[in-house]
PDB file of C-alpha atoms in Angstrom:
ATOM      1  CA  UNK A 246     -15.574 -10.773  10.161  1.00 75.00           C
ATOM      2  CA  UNK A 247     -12.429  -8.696  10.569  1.00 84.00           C
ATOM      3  CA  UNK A 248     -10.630  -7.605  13.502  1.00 89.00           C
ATOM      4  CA  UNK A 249     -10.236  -3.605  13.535  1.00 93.00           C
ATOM      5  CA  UNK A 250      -8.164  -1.038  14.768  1.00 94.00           C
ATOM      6  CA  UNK A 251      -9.959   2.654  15.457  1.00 95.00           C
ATOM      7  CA  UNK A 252      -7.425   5.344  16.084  1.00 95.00           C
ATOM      8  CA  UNK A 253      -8.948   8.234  15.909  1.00 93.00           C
ATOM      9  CA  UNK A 254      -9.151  11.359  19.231  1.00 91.00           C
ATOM     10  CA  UNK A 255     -12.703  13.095  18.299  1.00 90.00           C
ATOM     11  CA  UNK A 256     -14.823  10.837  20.760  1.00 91.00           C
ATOM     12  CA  UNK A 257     -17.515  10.917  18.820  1.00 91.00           C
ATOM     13  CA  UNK A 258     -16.348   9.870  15.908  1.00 90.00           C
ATOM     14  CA  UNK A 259     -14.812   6.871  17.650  1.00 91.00           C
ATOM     15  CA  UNK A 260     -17.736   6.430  19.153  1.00 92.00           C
ATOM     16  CA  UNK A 261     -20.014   6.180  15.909  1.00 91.00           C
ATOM     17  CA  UNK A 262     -16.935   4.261  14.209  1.00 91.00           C
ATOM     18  CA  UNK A 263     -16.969   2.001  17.130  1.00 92.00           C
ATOM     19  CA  UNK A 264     -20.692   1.342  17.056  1.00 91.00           C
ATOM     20  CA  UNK A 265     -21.160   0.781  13.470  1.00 90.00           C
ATOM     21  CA  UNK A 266     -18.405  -1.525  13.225  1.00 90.00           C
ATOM     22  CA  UNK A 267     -19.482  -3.653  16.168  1.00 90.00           C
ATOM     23  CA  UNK A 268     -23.283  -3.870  14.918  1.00 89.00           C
ATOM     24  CA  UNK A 269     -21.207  -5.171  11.523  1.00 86.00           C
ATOM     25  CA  UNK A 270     -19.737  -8.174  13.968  1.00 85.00           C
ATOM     26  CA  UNK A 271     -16.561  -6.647  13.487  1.00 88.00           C
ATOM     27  CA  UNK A 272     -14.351  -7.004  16.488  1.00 90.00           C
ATOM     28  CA  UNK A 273     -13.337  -3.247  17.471  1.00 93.00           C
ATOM     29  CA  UNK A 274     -10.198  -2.154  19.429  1.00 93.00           C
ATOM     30  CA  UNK A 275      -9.735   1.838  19.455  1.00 95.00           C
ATOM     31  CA  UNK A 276      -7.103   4.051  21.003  1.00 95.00           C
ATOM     32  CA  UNK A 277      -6.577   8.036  20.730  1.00 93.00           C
ATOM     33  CA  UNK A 278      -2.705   8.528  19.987  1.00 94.00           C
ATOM     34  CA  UNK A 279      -0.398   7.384  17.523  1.00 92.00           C
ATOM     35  CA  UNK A 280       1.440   6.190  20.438  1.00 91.00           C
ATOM     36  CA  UNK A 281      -1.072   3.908  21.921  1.00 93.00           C
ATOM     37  CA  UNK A 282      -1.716   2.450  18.374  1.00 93.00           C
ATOM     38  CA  UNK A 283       1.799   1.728  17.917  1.00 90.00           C
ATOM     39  CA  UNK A 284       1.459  -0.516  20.790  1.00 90.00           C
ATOM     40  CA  UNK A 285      -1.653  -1.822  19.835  1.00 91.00           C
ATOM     41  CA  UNK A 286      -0.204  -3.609  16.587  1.00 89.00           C
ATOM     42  CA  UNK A 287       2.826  -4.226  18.297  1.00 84.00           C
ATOM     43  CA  UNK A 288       0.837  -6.287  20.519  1.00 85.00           C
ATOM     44  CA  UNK A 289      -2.261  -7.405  18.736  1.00 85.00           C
ATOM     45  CA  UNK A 290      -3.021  -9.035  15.178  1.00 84.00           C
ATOM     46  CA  UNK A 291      -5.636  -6.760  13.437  1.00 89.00           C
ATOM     47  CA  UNK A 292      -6.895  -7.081   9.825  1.00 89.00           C
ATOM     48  CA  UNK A 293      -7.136  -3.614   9.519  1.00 93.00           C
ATOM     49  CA  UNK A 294      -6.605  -0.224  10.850  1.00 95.00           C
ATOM     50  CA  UNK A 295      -8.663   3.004  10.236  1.00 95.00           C
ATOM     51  CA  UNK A 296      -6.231   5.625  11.082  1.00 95.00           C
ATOM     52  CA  UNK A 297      -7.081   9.264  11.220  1.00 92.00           C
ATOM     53  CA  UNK A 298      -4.502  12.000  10.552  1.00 89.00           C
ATOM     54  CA  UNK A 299      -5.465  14.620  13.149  1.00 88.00           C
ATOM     55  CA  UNK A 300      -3.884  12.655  15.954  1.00 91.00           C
ATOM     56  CA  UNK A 301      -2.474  14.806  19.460  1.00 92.00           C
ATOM     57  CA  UNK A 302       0.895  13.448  19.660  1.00 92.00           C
ATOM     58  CA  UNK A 303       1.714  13.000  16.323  1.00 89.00           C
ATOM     59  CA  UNK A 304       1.021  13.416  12.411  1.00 86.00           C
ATOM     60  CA  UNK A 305      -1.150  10.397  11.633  1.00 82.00           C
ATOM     61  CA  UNK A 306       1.614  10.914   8.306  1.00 85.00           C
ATOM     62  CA  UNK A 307       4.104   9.931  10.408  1.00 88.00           C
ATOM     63  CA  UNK A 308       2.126   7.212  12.501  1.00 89.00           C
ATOM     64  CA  UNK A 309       1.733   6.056   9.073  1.00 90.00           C
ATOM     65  CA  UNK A 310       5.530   5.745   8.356  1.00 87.00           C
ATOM     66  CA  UNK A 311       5.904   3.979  11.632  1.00 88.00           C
ATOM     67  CA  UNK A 312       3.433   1.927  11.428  1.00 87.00           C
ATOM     68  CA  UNK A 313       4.608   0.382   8.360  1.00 83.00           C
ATOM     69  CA  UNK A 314       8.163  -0.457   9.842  1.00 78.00           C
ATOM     70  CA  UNK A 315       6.789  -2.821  12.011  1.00 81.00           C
ATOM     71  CA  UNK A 316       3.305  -4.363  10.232  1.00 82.00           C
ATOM     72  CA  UNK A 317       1.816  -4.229   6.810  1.00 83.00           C
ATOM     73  CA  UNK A 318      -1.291  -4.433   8.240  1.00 87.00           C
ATOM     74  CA  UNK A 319      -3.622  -2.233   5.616  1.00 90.00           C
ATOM     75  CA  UNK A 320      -4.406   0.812   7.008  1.00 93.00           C
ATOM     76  CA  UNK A 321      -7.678   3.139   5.432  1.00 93.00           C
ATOM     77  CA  UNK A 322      -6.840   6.545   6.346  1.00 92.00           C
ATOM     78  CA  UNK A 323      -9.576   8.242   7.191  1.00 87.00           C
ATOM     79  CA  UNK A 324      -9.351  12.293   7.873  1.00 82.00           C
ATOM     80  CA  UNK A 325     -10.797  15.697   6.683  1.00 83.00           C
ATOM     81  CA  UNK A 326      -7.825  16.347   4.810  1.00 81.00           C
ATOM     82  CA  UNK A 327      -8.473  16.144   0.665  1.00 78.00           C
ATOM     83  CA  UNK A 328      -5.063  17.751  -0.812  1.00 82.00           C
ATOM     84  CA  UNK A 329      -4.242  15.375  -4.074  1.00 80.00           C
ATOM     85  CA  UNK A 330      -0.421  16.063  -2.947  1.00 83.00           C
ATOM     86  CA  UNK A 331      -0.832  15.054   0.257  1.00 84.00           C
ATOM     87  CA  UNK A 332      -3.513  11.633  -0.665  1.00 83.00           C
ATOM     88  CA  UNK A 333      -0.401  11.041  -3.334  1.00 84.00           C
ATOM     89  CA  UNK A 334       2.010  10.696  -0.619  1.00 84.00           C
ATOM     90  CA  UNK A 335       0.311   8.516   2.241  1.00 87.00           C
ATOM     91  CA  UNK A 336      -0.911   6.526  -1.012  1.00 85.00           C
ATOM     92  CA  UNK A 337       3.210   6.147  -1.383  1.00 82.00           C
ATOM     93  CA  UNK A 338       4.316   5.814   2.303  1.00 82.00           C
ATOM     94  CA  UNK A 339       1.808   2.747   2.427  1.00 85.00           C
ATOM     95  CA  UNK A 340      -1.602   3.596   3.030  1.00 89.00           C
ATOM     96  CA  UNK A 341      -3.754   1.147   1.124  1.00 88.00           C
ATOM     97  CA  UNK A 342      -6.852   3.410   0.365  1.00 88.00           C
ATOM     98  CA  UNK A 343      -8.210   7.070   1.854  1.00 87.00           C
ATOM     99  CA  UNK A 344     -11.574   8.177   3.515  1.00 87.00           C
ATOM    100  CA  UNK A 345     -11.917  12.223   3.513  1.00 86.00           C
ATOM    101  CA  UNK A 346     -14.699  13.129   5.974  1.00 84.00           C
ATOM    102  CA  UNK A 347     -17.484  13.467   6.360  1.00 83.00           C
ATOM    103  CA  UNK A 348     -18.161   9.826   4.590  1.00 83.00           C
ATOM    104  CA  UNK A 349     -21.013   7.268   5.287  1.00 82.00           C
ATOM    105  CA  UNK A 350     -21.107   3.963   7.413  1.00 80.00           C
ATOM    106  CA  UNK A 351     -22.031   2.624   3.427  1.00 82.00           C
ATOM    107  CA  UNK A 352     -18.895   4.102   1.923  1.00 85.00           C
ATOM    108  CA  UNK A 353     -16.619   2.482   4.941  1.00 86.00           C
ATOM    109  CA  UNK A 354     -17.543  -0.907   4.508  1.00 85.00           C
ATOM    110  CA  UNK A 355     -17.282  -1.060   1.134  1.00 85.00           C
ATOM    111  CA  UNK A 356     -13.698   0.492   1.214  1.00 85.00           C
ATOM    112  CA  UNK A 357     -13.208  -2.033   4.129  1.00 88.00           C
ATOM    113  CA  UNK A 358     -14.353  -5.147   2.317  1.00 86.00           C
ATOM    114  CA  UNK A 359     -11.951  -4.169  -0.818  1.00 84.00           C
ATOM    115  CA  UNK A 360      -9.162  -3.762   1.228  1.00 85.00           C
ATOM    116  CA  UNK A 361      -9.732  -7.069   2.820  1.00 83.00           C
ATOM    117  CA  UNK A 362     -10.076  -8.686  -0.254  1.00 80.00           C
ATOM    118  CA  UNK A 363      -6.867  -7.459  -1.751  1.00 74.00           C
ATOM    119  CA  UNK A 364      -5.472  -8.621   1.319  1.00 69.00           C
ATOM    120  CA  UNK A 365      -6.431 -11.976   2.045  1.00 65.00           C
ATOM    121  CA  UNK A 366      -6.370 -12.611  -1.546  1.00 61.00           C
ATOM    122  CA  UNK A 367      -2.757 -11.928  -1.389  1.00 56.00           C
ATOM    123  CA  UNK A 368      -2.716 -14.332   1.991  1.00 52.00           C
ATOM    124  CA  UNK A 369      -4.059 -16.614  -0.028  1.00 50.00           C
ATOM    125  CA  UNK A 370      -1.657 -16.846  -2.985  1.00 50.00           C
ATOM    126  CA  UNK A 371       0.956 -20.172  -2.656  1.00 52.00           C
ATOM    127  CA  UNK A 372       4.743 -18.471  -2.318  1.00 49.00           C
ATOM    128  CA  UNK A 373       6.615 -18.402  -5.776  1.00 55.00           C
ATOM    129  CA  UNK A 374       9.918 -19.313  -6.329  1.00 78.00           C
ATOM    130  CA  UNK A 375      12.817 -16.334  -6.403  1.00 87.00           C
ATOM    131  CA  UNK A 376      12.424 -13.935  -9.055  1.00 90.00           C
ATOM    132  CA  UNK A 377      15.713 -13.217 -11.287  1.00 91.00           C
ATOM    133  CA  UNK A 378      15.254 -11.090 -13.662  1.00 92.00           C
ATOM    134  CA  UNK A 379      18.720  -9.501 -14.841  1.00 92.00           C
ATOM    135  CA  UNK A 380      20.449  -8.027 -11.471  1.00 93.00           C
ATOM    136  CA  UNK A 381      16.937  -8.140  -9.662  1.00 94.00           C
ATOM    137  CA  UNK A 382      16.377 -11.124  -7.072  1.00 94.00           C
ATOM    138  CA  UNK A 383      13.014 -11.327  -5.433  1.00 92.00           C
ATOM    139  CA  UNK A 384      11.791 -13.779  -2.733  1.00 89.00           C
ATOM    140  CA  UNK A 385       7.783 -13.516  -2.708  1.00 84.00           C
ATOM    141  CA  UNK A 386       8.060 -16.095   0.434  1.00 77.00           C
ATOM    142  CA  UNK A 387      10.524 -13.152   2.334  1.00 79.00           C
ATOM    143  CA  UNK A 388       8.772 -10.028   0.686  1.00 84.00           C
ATOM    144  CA  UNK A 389      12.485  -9.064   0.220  1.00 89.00           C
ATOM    145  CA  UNK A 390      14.339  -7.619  -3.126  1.00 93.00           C
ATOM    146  CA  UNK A 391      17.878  -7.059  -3.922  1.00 94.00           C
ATOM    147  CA  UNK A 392      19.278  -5.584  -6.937  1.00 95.00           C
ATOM    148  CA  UNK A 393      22.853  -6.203  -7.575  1.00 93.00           C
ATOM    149  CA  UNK A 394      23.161  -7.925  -3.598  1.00 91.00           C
ATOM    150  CA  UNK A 395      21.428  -4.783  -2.186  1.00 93.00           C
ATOM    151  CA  UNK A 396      18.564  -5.031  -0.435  1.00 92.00           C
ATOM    152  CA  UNK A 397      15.842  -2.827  -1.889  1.00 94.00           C
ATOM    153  CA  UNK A 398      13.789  -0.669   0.346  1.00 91.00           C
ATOM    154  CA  UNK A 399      10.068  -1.430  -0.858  1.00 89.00           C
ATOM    155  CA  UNK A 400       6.316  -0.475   0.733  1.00 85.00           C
ATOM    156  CA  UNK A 401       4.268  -3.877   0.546  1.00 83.00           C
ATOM    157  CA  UNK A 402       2.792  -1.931  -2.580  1.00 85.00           C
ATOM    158  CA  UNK A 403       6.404  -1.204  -4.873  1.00 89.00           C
ATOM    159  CA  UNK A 404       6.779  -4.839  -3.630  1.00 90.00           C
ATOM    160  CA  UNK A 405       3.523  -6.571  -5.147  1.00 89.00           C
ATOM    161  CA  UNK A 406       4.126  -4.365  -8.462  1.00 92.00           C
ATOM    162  CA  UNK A 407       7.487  -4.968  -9.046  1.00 94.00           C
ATOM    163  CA  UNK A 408       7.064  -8.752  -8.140  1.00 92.00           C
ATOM    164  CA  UNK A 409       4.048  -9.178 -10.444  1.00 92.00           C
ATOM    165  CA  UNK A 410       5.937  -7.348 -13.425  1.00 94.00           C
ATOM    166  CA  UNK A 411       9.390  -9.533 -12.882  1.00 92.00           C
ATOM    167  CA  UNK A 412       6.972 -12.701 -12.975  1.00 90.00           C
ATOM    168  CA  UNK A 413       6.384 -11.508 -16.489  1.00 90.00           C
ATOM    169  CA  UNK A 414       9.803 -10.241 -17.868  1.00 89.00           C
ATOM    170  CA  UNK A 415       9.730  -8.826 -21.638  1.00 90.00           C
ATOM    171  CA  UNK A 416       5.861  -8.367 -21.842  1.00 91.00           C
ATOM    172  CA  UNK A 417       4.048  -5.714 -22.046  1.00 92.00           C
ATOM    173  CA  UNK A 418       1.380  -5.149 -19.160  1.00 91.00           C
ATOM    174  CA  UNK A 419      -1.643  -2.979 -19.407  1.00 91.00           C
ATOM    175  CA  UNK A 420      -2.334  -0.799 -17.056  1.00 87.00           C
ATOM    176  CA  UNK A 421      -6.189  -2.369 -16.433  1.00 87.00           C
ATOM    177  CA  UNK A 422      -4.509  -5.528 -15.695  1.00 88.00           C
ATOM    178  CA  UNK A 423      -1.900  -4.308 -12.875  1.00 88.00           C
ATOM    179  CA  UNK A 424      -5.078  -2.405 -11.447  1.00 84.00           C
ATOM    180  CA  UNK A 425      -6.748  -5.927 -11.461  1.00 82.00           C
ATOM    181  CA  UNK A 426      -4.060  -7.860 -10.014  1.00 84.00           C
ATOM    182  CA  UNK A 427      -1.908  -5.784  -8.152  1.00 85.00           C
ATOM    183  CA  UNK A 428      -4.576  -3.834  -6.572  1.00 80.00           C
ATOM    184  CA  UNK A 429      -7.278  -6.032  -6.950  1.00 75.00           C
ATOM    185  CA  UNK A 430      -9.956  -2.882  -8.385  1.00 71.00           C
ATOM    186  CA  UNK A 431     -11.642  -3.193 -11.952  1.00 63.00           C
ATOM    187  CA  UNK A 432     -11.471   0.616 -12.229  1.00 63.00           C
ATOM    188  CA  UNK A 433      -8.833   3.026 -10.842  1.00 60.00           C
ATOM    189  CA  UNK A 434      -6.848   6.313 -11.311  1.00 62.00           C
ATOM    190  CA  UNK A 435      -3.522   5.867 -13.429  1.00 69.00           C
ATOM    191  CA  UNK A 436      -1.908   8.422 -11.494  1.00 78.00           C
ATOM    192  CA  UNK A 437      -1.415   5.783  -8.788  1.00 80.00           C
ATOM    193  CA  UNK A 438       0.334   3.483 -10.954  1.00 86.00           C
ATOM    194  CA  UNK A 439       2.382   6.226 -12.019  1.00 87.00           C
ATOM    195  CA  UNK A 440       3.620   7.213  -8.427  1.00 87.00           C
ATOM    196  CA  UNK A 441       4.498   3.532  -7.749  1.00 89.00           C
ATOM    197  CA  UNK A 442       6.412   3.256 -10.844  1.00 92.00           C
ATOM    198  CA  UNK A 443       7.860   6.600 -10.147  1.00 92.00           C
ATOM    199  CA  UNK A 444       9.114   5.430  -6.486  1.00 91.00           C
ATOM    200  CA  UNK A 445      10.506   2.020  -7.775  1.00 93.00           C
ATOM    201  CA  UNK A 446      12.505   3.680 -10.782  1.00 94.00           C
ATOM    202  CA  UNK A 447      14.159   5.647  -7.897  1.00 94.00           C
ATOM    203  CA  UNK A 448      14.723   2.986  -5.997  1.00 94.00           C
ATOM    204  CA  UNK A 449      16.031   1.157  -8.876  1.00 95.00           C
ATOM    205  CA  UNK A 450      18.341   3.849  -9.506  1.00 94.00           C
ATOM    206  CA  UNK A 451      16.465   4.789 -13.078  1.00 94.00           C
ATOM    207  CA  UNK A 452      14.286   7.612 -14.483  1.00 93.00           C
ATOM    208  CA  UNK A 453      11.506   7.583 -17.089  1.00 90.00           C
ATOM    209  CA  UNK A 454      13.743   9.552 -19.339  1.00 91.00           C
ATOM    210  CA  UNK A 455      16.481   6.383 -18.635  1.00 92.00           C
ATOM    211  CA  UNK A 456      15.400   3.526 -17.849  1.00 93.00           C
ATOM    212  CA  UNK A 457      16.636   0.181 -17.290  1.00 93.00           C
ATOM    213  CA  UNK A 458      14.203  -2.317 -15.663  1.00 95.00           C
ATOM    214  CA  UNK A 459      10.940  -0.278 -16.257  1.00 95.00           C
ATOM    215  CA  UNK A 460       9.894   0.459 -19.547  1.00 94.00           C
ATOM    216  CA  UNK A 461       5.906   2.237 -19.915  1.00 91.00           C
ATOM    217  CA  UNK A 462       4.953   2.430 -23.455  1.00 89.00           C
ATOM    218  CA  UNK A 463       2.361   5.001 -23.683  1.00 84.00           C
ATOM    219  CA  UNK A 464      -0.964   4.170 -24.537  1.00 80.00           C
ATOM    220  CA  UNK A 465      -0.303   0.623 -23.769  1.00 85.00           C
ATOM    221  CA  UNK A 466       1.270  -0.797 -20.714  1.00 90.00           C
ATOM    222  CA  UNK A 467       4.292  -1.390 -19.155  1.00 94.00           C
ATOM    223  CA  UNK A 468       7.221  -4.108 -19.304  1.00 94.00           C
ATOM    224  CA  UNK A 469      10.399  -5.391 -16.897  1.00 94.00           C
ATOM    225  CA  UNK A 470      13.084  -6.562 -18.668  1.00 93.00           C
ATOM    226  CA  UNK A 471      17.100  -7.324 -17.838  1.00 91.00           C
ATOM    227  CA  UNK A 472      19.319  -4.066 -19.028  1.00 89.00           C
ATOM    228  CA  UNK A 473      20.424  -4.366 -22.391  1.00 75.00           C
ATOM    229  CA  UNK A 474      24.002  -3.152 -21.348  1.00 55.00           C
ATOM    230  CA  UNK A 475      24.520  -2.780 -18.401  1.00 50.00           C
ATOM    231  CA  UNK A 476      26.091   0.335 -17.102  1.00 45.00           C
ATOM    232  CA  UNK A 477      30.112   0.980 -16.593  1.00 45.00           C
ATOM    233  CA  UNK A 478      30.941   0.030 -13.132  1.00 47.00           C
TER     234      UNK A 478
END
């Protein structure tokens, strides 16, 4: 069973979390603030966190931000809120999947066991050697990325997608199979690949329109592959 991290302030809605979790033999910490979880990963090794966004002292947005500069954890958000914009971004800033109340105890721990899947599936995977693909360098062992000798800035999820496509340069990808391997789901929205491609072309200093690494052809997948020419310096 997993090891869980509550942080949610409406008491009973801990409460219920707390209970039903438990009576799952999940082992249950829970705190109110963003603060106090903070220090709770800081100090603790959890499996996962259910993090709601309503917190007192601070955006669970934010929480979320910080939360991911010191652990990559996964992290279920779980919160009334339901604006696509707003999913989109915690999505981006490293949530790995999002719970808009009121849910069921049924919904929860299937949404839990996925997550854990993905997770200790990727645990489970034996360290590749460094990636080289063109002016990209990536160390699956580090979770690190350069591109020309700069590191690269990556959520664990930009990471695990751009890794998985360099491990492939030149070929074509569909977008079923980076659903199945890079997010572990048979069945998802494409939108969410889209946003993490969107993020790493930034990052990679490319657009859609231009790009250099990252090539989607529409209606069937998408490819990495070393610049052609590489741009005047």
């Amino acid at each position: 069973m997993a090891s869980v991290l509550v942080v949610e302030d409406d008491q009973f809605v801990r409460s219920a979390l707390i209970r039903h979790l438990t009576e799952a033999a999940h082992t249950v910490r829970s705190v109110g603030t963003a603060l106090e979880a903070l220090r709770e990963v800081a100090h603790f090794s959890f499996d996962v966190v259910i993090l709601d966004l309503g917190l007192p002292d601070l955006d669970g947005a934010e929480a979320l931000k910080m939360l991911r500069g010191i652990t990559d954890v996964p992290v279920i958000i779980a919160t009334a809120r339901d604006d696509e914009a707003e999913i989109v971004r915690l999505l981006n800033d490293g949530a790995d999947d999002y719970l808009t109340k009121p849910f069921s105890v049924e919904h929860l721990s299937a949404r839990m066991a996925a997550v854990l899947r993905r997770s200790r599936a990727t645990g489970d995977t034996p360290p590749s050697p460094v990636i080289r693909v063109g002016g990209l360098s990536i160390d699956p062992l580090r979770r690190q990325a350069e591109l020309d000798g700069a590191r690269l800035d990556l959520t664990r999820r930009e990471f695990d997608l751009l890794a998985f496509l360099a491990g492939r340069p030149g070929v074509v990808v569909a977008r079923k199979e980076l659903l199945a391997e890079v997010w572990q789901q048979s069945y998802g929205d494409d939108q969410t690949i889209d946003v993490h491609l969107s993020w790493l072309r930034r990052k990679l200093g490319e657009t859609a329109a231009r790009p250099r690494y990252l090539h989607t052809l529409r209606g069937v997948g998408v490819k990495l592959e070393p610049p052609s020419v590489e741009p005047p310096r």
